[in-house]
mmCIF file with all atom_site columns, C-alpha atoms in Angstrom:
data_model
loop_
_atom_site.group_PDB
_atom_site.id
_atom_site.type_symbol
_atom_site.label_atom_id
_atom_site.label_alt_id
_atom_site.label_comp_id
_atom_site.label_asym_id
_atom_site.label_entity_id
_atom_site.label_seq_id
_atom_site.pdbx_PDB_ins_code
_atom_site.Cartn_x
_atom_site.Cartn_y
_atom_site.Cartn_z
_atom_site.occupancy
_atom_site.B_iso_or_equiv
_atom_site.pdbx_formal_charge
_atom_site.auth_seq_id
_atom_site.auth_comp_id
_atom_site.auth_asym_id
_atom_site.auth_atom_id
_atom_site.pdbx_PDB_model_num
ATOM 1   C CA . MET X 1 1   ? 72.035 1.867   -3.989  1.00 0.00 ? 304 MET X CA 1
ATOM 2   C CA . SER X 1 2   ? 70.376 4.282   -1.578  1.00 0.00 ? 305 SER X CA 1
ATOM 3   C CA . ASN X 1 3   ? 67.055 4.042   -3.443  1.00 0.00 ? 306 ASN X CA 1
ATOM 4   C CA . GLN X 1 4   ? 67.095 0.240   -3.251  1.00 0.00 ? 307 GLN X CA 1
ATOM 5   C CA . SER X 1 5   ? 67.913 0.443   0.450   1.00 0.00 ? 308 SER X CA 1
ATOM 6   C CA . ASN X 1 6   ? 64.980 2.816   1.039   1.00 0.00 ? 309 ASN X CA 1
ATOM 7   C CA . GLU X 1 7   ? 62.642 0.451   -0.826  1.00 0.00 ? 310 GLU X CA 1
ATOM 8   C CA . GLN X 1 8   ? 63.864 -2.463  1.287   1.00 0.00 ? 311 GLN X CA 1
ATOM 9   C CA . GLN X 1 9   ? 63.301 -0.454  4.464   1.00 0.00 ? 312 GLN X CA 1
ATOM 10  C CA . ALA X 1 10  ? 59.781 0.440   3.329   1.00 0.00 ? 313 ALA X CA 1
ATOM 11  C CA . ILE X 1 11  ? 59.031 -3.232  2.628   1.00 0.00 ? 314 ILE X CA 1
ATOM 12  C CA . GLU X 1 12  ? 60.337 -4.249  6.054   1.00 0.00 ? 315 GLU X CA 1
ATOM 13  C CA . LYS X 1 13  ? 58.326 -1.490  7.736   1.00 0.00 ? 316 LYS X CA 1
ATOM 14  C CA . ARG X 1 14  ? 55.149 -2.629  5.932   1.00 0.00 ? 317 ARG X CA 1
ATOM 15  C CA . ARG X 1 15  ? 55.858 -6.268  6.854   1.00 0.00 ? 318 ARG X CA 1
ATOM 16  C CA . GLU X 1 16  ? 56.238 -5.359  10.545  1.00 0.00 ? 319 GLU X CA 1
ATOM 17  C CA . TRP X 1 17  ? 53.031 -3.285  10.453  1.00 0.00 ? 320 TRP X CA 1
ATOM 18  C CA . LEU X 1 18  ? 51.120 -6.206  8.891   1.00 0.00 ? 321 LEU X CA 1
ATOM 19  C CA . LYS X 1 19  ? 52.437 -8.529  11.613  1.00 0.00 ? 322 LYS X CA 1
ATOM 20  C CA . LEU X 1 20  ? 51.178 -6.132  14.293  1.00 0.00 ? 323 LEU X CA 1
ATOM 21  C CA . GLU X 1 21  ? 47.790 -5.749  12.579  1.00 0.00 ? 324 GLU X CA 1
ATOM 22  C CA . SER X 1 22  ? 47.563 -9.522  12.177  1.00 0.00 ? 325 SER X CA 1
ATOM 23  C CA . ALA X 1 23  ? 48.251 -10.060 15.879  1.00 0.00 ? 326 ALA X CA 1
ATOM 24  C CA . ARG X 1 24  ? 45.563 -7.507  16.765  1.00 0.00 ? 327 ARG X CA 1
ATOM 25  C CA . ILE X 1 25  ? 42.997 -9.160  14.465  1.00 0.00 ? 328 ILE X CA 1
ATOM 26  C CA . ILE X 1 26  ? 43.867 -12.632 15.779  1.00 0.00 ? 329 ILE X CA 1
ATOM 27  C CA . ASP X 1 27  ? 43.320 -11.354 19.322  1.00 0.00 ? 330 ASP X CA 1
ATOM 28  C CA . ILE X 1 28  ? 39.864 -10.052 18.372  1.00 0.00 ? 331 ILE X CA 1
ATOM 29  C CA . ALA X 1 29  ? 38.960 -13.322 16.619  1.00 0.00 ? 332 ALA X CA 1
ATOM 30  C CA . ASN X 1 30  ? 40.126 -15.373 19.603  1.00 0.00 ? 333 ASN X CA 1
ATOM 31  C CA . SER X 1 31  ? 38.407 -13.269 22.263  1.00 0.00 ? 334 SER X CA 1
ATOM 32  C CA . GLU X 1 32  ? 35.201 -11.790 20.793  1.00 0.00 ? 335 GLU X CA 1
ATOM 33  C CA . SER X 1 33  ? 32.222 -13.933 19.809  1.00 0.00 ? 336 SER X CA 1
ATOM 34  C CA . ASN X 1 34  ? 30.614 -13.068 16.476  1.00 0.00 ? 337 ASN X CA 1
ATOM 35  C CA . SER X 1 35  ? 33.576 -10.896 15.448  1.00 0.00 ? 338 SER X CA 1
ATOM 36  C CA . ALA X 1 36  ? 34.315 -12.492 12.056  1.00 0.00 ? 339 ALA X CA 1
ATOM 37  C CA . LEU X 1 37  ? 32.865 -9.672  9.944   1.00 0.00 ? 340 LEU X CA 1
ATOM 38  C CA . LYS X 1 38  ? 34.726 -7.098  12.047  1.00 0.00 ? 341 LYS X CA 1
ATOM 39  C CA . CYS X 1 39  ? 37.957 -9.070  11.579  1.00 0.00 ? 342 CYS X CA 1
ATOM 40  C CA . ILE X 1 40  ? 37.418 -9.494  7.817   1.00 0.00 ? 343 ILE X CA 1
ATOM 41  C CA . HIS X 1 41  ? 36.800 -5.759  7.498   1.00 0.00 ? 344 HIS X CA 1
ATOM 42  C CA . GLN X 1 42  ? 39.980 -4.939  9.423   1.00 0.00 ? 345 GLN X CA 1
ATOM 43  C CA . LEU X 1 43  ? 41.892 -7.461  7.318   1.00 0.00 ? 346 LEU X CA 1
ATOM 44  C CA . SER X 1 44  ? 40.669 -5.667  4.176   1.00 0.00 ? 347 SER X CA 1
ATOM 45  C CA . VAL X 1 45  ? 41.639 -2.258  5.572   1.00 0.00 ? 348 VAL X CA 1
ATOM 46  C CA . ALA X 1 46  ? 45.112 -3.572  6.438   1.00 0.00 ? 349 ALA X CA 1
ATOM 47  C CA . GLY X 1 47  ? 45.504 -4.931  2.915   1.00 0.00 ? 350 GLY X CA 1
ATOM 48  C CA . GLY X 1 48  ? 46.590 -8.379  3.982   1.00 0.00 ? 351 GLY X CA 1
ATOM 49  C CA . ALA X 1 49  ? 47.571 -10.471 6.951   1.00 0.00 ? 352 ALA X CA 1
ATOM 50  C CA . THR X 1 50  ? 49.484 -13.505 8.103   1.00 0.00 ? 353 THR X CA 1
ATOM 51  C CA . GLU X 1 51  ? 48.235 -17.042 7.507   1.00 0.00 ? 354 GLU X CA 1
ATOM 52  C CA . GLY X 1 52  ? 47.443 -17.294 11.208  1.00 0.00 ? 355 GLY X CA 1
ATOM 53  C CA . THR X 1 53  ? 45.007 -14.391 10.862  1.00 0.00 ? 356 THR X CA 1
ATOM 54  C CA . TYR X 1 54  ? 42.936 -16.202 8.241   1.00 0.00 ? 357 TYR X CA 1
ATOM 55  C CA . ILE X 1 55  ? 42.973 -19.381 10.320  1.00 0.00 ? 358 ILE X CA 1
ATOM 56  C CA . ALA X 1 56  ? 41.831 -17.483 13.448  1.00 0.00 ? 359 ALA X CA 1
ATOM 57  C CA . ILE X 1 57  ? 38.967 -15.867 11.512  1.00 0.00 ? 360 ILE X CA 1
ATOM 58  C CA . GLU X 1 58  ? 37.923 -19.232 10.065  1.00 0.00 ? 361 GLU X CA 1
ATOM 59  C CA . GLN X 1 59  ? 37.949 -20.765 13.559  1.00 0.00 ? 362 GLN X CA 1
ATOM 60  C CA . ARG X 1 60  ? 35.809 -17.873 14.863  1.00 0.00 ? 363 ARG X CA 1
ATOM 61  C CA . ILE X 1 61  ? 33.316 -18.419 12.022  1.00 0.00 ? 364 ILE X CA 1
ATOM 62  C CA . VAL X 1 62  ? 33.068 -22.151 12.721  1.00 0.00 ? 365 VAL X CA 1
ATOM 63  C CA . ALA X 1 63  ? 32.756 -21.624 16.492  1.00 0.00 ? 366 ALA X CA 1
ATOM 64  C CA . ASP X 1 64  ? 29.949 -19.097 15.988  1.00 0.00 ? 367 ASP X CA 1
ATOM 65  C CA . GLN X 1 65  ? 28.362 -20.903 13.016  1.00 0.00 ? 368 GLN X CA 1
ATOM 66  C CA . ASP X 1 66  ? 28.442 -17.446 11.368  1.00 0.00 ? 369 ASP X CA 1
ATOM 67  C CA . ALA X 1 67  ? 26.973 -17.753 7.873   1.00 0.00 ? 370 ALA X CA 1
ATOM 68  C CA . ALA X 1 68  ? 27.629 -14.106 6.934   1.00 0.00 ? 371 ALA X CA 1
ATOM 69  C CA . GLY X 1 69  ? 31.277 -14.347 7.980   1.00 0.00 ? 372 GLY X CA 1
ATOM 70  C CA . ALA X 1 70  ? 31.585 -17.673 6.165   1.00 0.00 ? 373 ALA X CA 1
ATOM 71  C CA . TYR X 1 71  ? 30.205 -16.106 2.982   1.00 0.00 ? 374 TYR X CA 1
ATOM 72  C CA . HIS X 1 72  ? 32.740 -13.273 3.001   1.00 0.00 ? 375 HIS X CA 1
ATOM 73  C CA . LEU X 1 73  ? 35.708 -15.468 3.864   1.00 0.00 ? 376 LEU X CA 1
ATOM 74  C CA . ALA X 1 74  ? 34.662 -18.009 1.205   1.00 0.00 ? 377 ALA X CA 1
ATOM 75  C CA . LEU X 1 75  ? 34.662 -15.208 -1.383  1.00 0.00 ? 378 LEU X CA 1
ATOM 76  C CA . LEU X 1 76  ? 38.138 -14.165 -0.271  1.00 0.00 ? 379 LEU X CA 1
ATOM 77  C CA . ALA X 1 77  ? 39.268 -17.782 -0.561  1.00 0.00 ? 380 ALA X CA 1
ATOM 78  C CA . GLN X 1 78  ? 37.811 -18.061 -4.074  1.00 0.00 ? 381 GLN X CA 1
ATOM 79  C CA . ASN X 1 79  ? 39.757 -14.970 -5.147  1.00 0.00 ? 382 ASN X CA 1
ATOM 80  C CA . THR X 1 80  ? 42.963 -15.942 -3.311  1.00 0.00 ? 383 THR X CA 1
ATOM 81  C CA . PRO X 1 81  ? 43.476 -19.687 -3.768  1.00 0.00 ? 384 PRO X CA 1
ATOM 82  C CA . ASP X 1 82  ? 46.539 -20.007 -1.507  1.00 0.00 ? 385 ASP X CA 1
ATOM 83  C CA . LEU X 1 83  ? 44.744 -18.975 1.692   1.00 0.00 ? 386 LEU X CA 1
ATOM 84  C CA . PRO X 1 84  ? 45.119 -21.602 4.441   1.00 0.00 ? 387 PRO X CA 1
ATOM 85  C CA . ILE X 1 85  ? 41.384 -22.076 4.941   1.00 0.00 ? 388 ILE X CA 1
ATOM 86  C CA . ASP X 1 86  ? 38.840 -24.674 3.921   1.00 0.00 ? 389 ASP X CA 1
ATOM 87  C CA . ALA X 1 87  ? 36.522 -22.802 1.557   1.00 0.00 ? 390 ALA X CA 1
ATOM 88  C CA . ARG X 1 88  ? 34.305 -25.895 1.119   1.00 0.00 ? 391 ARG X CA 1
ATOM 89  C CA . GLN X 1 89  ? 33.579 -25.945 4.851   1.00 0.00 ? 392 GLN X CA 1
ATOM 90  C CA . LEU X 1 90  ? 32.669 -22.257 4.740   1.00 0.00 ? 393 LEU X CA 1
ATOM 91  C CA . ILE X 1 91  ? 30.436 -22.728 1.696   1.00 0.00 ? 394 ILE X CA 1
ATOM 92  C CA . GLU X 1 92  ? 28.654 -25.643 3.383   1.00 0.00 ? 395 GLU X CA 1
ATOM 93  C CA . LEU X 1 93  ? 28.077 -23.491 6.452   1.00 0.00 ? 396 LEU X CA 1
ATOM 94  C CA . VAL X 1 94  ? 26.463 -20.765 4.331   1.00 0.00 ? 397 VAL X CA 1
ATOM 95  C CA . VAL X 1 95  ? 24.359 -23.277 2.398   1.00 0.00 ? 398 VAL X CA 1
ATOM 96  C CA . ASN X 1 96  ? 23.179 -25.131 5.506   1.00 0.00 ? 399 ASN X CA 1
ATOM 97  C CA . LYS X 1 97  ? 22.964 -22.344 8.108   1.00 0.00 ? 400 LYS X CA 1
ATOM 98  C CA . GLY X 1 98  ? 22.558 -19.197 6.024   1.00 0.00 ? 401 GLY X CA 1
ATOM 99  C CA . ASP X 1 99  ? 19.422 -17.543 4.761   1.00 0.00 ? 402 ASP X CA 1
ATOM 100 C CA . ASN X 1 100 ? 18.117 -17.523 1.200   1.00 0.00 ? 403 ASN X CA 1
ATOM 101 C CA . GLN X 1 101 ? 19.801 -14.187 0.361   1.00 0.00 ? 404 GLN X CA 1
ATOM 102 C CA . GLN X 1 102 ? 23.156 -15.655 1.347   1.00 0.00 ? 405 GLN X CA 1
ATOM 103 C CA . ARG X 1 103 ? 22.468 -18.796 -0.696  1.00 0.00 ? 406 ARG X CA 1
ATOM 104 C CA . LEU X 1 104 ? 21.501 -16.690 -3.714  1.00 0.00 ? 407 LEU X CA 1
ATOM 105 C CA . ALA X 1 105 ? 24.678 -14.634 -3.296  1.00 0.00 ? 408 ALA X CA 1
ATOM 106 C CA . LEU X 1 106 ? 26.746 -17.856 -3.293  1.00 0.00 ? 409 LEU X CA 1
ATOM 107 C CA . LEU X 1 107 ? 24.939 -19.010 -6.401  1.00 0.00 ? 410 LEU X CA 1
ATOM 108 C CA . LYS X 1 108 ? 25.796 -15.755 -8.166  1.00 0.00 ? 411 LYS X CA 1
ATOM 109 C CA . ASN X 1 109 ? 29.331 -15.196 -6.888  1.00 0.00 ? 412 ASN X CA 1
ATOM 110 C CA . LEU X 1 110 ? 31.110 -18.528 -6.615  1.00 0.00 ? 413 LEU X CA 1
ATOM 111 C CA . PRO X 1 111 ? 32.768 -19.937 -9.731  1.00 0.00 ? 414 PRO X CA 1
ATOM 112 C CA . LEU X 1 112 ? 31.263 -23.387 -9.098  1.00 0.00 ? 415 LEU X CA 1
ATOM 113 C CA . PRO X 1 113 ? 28.524 -23.164 -6.478  1.00 0.00 ? 416 PRO X CA 1
ATOM 114 C CA . PRO X 1 114 ? 26.691 -26.248 -5.166  1.00 0.00 ? 417 PRO X CA 1
ATOM 115 C CA . VAL X 1 115 ? 23.704 -25.419 -7.408  1.00 0.00 ? 418 VAL X CA 1
ATOM 116 C CA . ASP X 1 116 ? 21.552 -28.487 -6.671  1.00 0.00 ? 419 ASP X CA 1
ATOM 117 C CA . THR X 1 117 ? 21.840 -28.142 -2.897  1.00 0.00 ? 420 THR X CA 1
ATOM 118 C CA . ILE X 1 118 ? 21.155 -24.398 -2.972  1.00 0.00 ? 421 ILE X CA 1
ATOM 119 C CA . LYS X 1 119 ? 18.201 -24.933 -5.308  1.00 0.00 ? 422 LYS X CA 1
ATOM 120 C CA . GLU X 1 120 ? 16.761 -27.660 -3.086  1.00 0.00 ? 423 GLU X CA 1
ATOM 121 C CA . LEU X 1 121 ? 17.022 -25.570 0.106   1.00 0.00 ? 424 LEU X CA 1
ATOM 122 C CA . ILE X 1 122 ? 15.558 -22.426 -1.461  1.00 0.00 ? 425 ILE X CA 1
ATOM 123 C CA . LEU X 1 123 ? 12.644 -24.398 -2.927  1.00 0.00 ? 426 LEU X CA 1
ATOM 124 C CA . ALA X 1 124 ? 12.042 -26.095 0.437   1.00 0.00 ? 427 ALA X CA 1
ATOM 125 C CA . SER X 1 125 ? 11.849 -22.704 2.169   1.00 0.00 ? 428 SER X CA 1
ATOM 126 C CA . ASN X 1 126 ? 8.722  -21.717 0.198   1.00 0.00 ? 429 ASN X CA 1
ATOM 127 C CA . ASP X 1 127 ? 10.150 -18.169 0.015   1.00 0.00 ? 430 ASP X CA 1
ATOM 128 C CA . GLY X 1 128 ? 8.489  -16.935 -3.172  1.00 0.00 ? 431 GLY X CA 1
ATOM 129 C CA . ASP X 1 129 ? 10.811 -13.950 -3.603  1.00 0.00 ? 432 ASP X CA 1
ATOM 130 C CA . ALA X 1 130 ? 13.992 -16.033 -3.245  1.00 0.00 ? 433 ALA X CA 1
ATOM 131 C CA . ILE X 1 131 ? 12.596 -18.763 -5.525  1.00 0.00 ? 434 ILE X CA 1
ATOM 132 C CA . GLY X 1 132 ? 11.800 -16.121 -8.148  1.00 0.00 ? 435 GLY X CA 1
ATOM 133 C CA . GLN X 1 133 ? 15.297 -14.617 -7.926  1.00 0.00 ? 436 GLN X CA 1
ATOM 134 C CA . MET X 1 134 ? 16.901 -18.052 -8.128  1.00 0.00 ? 437 MET X CA 1
ATOM 135 C CA . ASN X 1 135 ? 14.794 -19.096 -11.126 1.00 0.00 ? 438 ASN X CA 1
ATOM 136 C CA . ALA X 1 136 ? 15.517 -15.826 -12.937 1.00 0.00 ? 439 ALA X CA 1
ATOM 137 C CA . TYR X 1 137 ? 19.251 -16.266 -12.348 1.00 0.00 ? 440 TYR X CA 1
ATOM 138 C CA . LEU X 1 138 ? 19.281 -19.926 -13.380 1.00 0.00 ? 441 LEU X CA 1
ATOM 139 C CA . GLN X 1 139 ? 17.286 -19.076 -16.504 1.00 0.00 ? 442 GLN X CA 1
ATOM 140 C CA . ILE X 1 140 ? 20.144 -16.908 -17.799 1.00 0.00 ? 443 ILE X CA 1
ATOM 141 C CA . ASN X 1 141 ? 22.819 -19.187 -16.316 1.00 0.00 ? 444 ASN X CA 1
ATOM 142 C CA . PRO X 1 142 ? 21.385 -22.726 -16.129 1.00 0.00 ? 445 PRO X CA 1
ATOM 143 C CA . GLU X 1 143 ? 24.684 -24.327 -15.125 1.00 0.00 ? 446 GLU X CA 1
ATOM 144 C CA . GLY X 1 144 ? 25.053 -21.875 -12.231 1.00 0.00 ? 447 GLY X CA 1
ATOM 145 C CA . TYR X 1 145 ? 28.673 -21.143 -13.112 1.00 0.00 ? 448 TYR X CA 1
ATOM 146 C CA . GLY X 1 146 ? 28.759 -17.968 -11.040 1.00 0.00 ? 449 GLY X CA 1
ATOM 147 C CA . SER X 1 147 ? 30.794 -14.834 -11.500 1.00 0.00 ? 450 SER X CA 1
ATOM 148 C CA . GLN X 1 148 ? 33.846 -16.398 -13.181 1.00 0.00 ? 451 GLN X CA 1
ATOM 149 C CA . HIS X 1 149 ? 31.626 -17.648 -16.012 1.00 0.00 ? 452 HIS X CA 1
ATOM 150 C CA . MET X 1 150 ? 29.957 -14.249 -16.272 1.00 0.00 ? 453 MET X CA 1
ATOM 151 C CA . LEU X 1 151 ? 33.368 -12.581 -16.640 1.00 0.00 ? 454 LEU X CA 1
ATOM 152 C CA . ALA X 1 152 ? 34.447 -15.060 -19.297 1.00 0.00 ? 455 ALA X CA 1
ATOM 153 C CA . SER X 1 153 ? 31.244 -14.462 -21.231 1.00 0.00 ? 456 SER X CA 1
ATOM 154 C CA . GLY X 1 154 ? 31.751 -10.690 -21.126 1.00 0.00 ? 457 GLY X CA 1
ATOM 155 C CA . GLN X 1 155 ? 29.163 -9.847  -18.474 1.00 0.00 ? 458 GLN X CA 1
ATOM 156 C CA . ALA X 1 156 ? 30.161 -7.562  -15.621 1.00 0.00 ? 459 ALA X CA 1
ATOM 157 C CA . ASP X 1 157 ? 31.193 -9.143  -12.334 1.00 0.00 ? 460 ASP X CA 1
ATOM 158 C CA . ARG X 1 158 ? 28.731 -8.290  -9.582  1.00 0.00 ? 461 ARG X CA 1
ATOM 159 C CA . ILE X 1 159 ? 29.836 -9.299  -6.114  1.00 0.00 ? 462 ILE X CA 1
ATOM 160 C CA . VAL X 1 160 ? 26.792 -9.172  -3.881  1.00 0.00 ? 463 VAL X CA 1
ATOM 161 C CA . PRO X 1 161 ? 27.756 -7.816  -0.473  1.00 0.00 ? 464 PRO X CA 1
ATOM 162 C CA . LEU X 1 162 ? 26.064 -9.253  2.580   1.00 0.00 ? 465 LEU X CA 1
ATOM 163 C CA . SER X 1 163 ? 25.759 -7.049  5.599   1.00 0.00 ? 466 SER X CA 1
ATOM 164 C CA . PRO X 1 164 ? 24.704 -8.327  9.024   1.00 0.00 ? 467 PRO X CA 1
ATOM 165 C CA . GLY X 1 165 ? 21.386 -6.527  8.424   1.00 0.00 ? 468 GLY X CA 1
ATOM 166 C CA . ASN X 1 166 ? 20.628 -8.838  5.507   1.00 0.00 ? 469 ASN X CA 1
ATOM 167 C CA . ASN X 1 167 ? 20.135 -11.851 7.782   1.00 0.00 ? 470 ASN X CA 1
ATOM 168 C CA . ARG X 1 168 ? 16.553 -12.829 8.390   1.00 0.00 ? 471 ARG X CA 1
#
């Protein structure tokens, strides 16, 4: 009985700590412009958060039109389907406001990326390097099924990180 009680206490202690961390992250998201990546990092370090934390980060991303933050939160949403965020809105933000490296990363990492839209925007940019990378990727994966397809076909999953320095 004592062991079960200790486990319960540890769970409660962890739950309380996550609530405190969530409140701290929400405060950052609500008060600091362009803080989405900082908040996502702290969320990862904490190992989870409340639903309100994800919503606050999403609202910060939308308010700032932060394509890098949208990319990272969209990836989290793809890997955790019960998050209370609109991954489609985040993906659209990356596609429409992000740079070609972010679009290529979406193409490679989302299970079902908006291939035609990404292709159209990259081609319209006349960025030879990005067009070459996109064409090379679509040559081996013409449907653009992303990382889930690659896993199913036995290829290694390669999540492409985007740092703030990657923005052009």
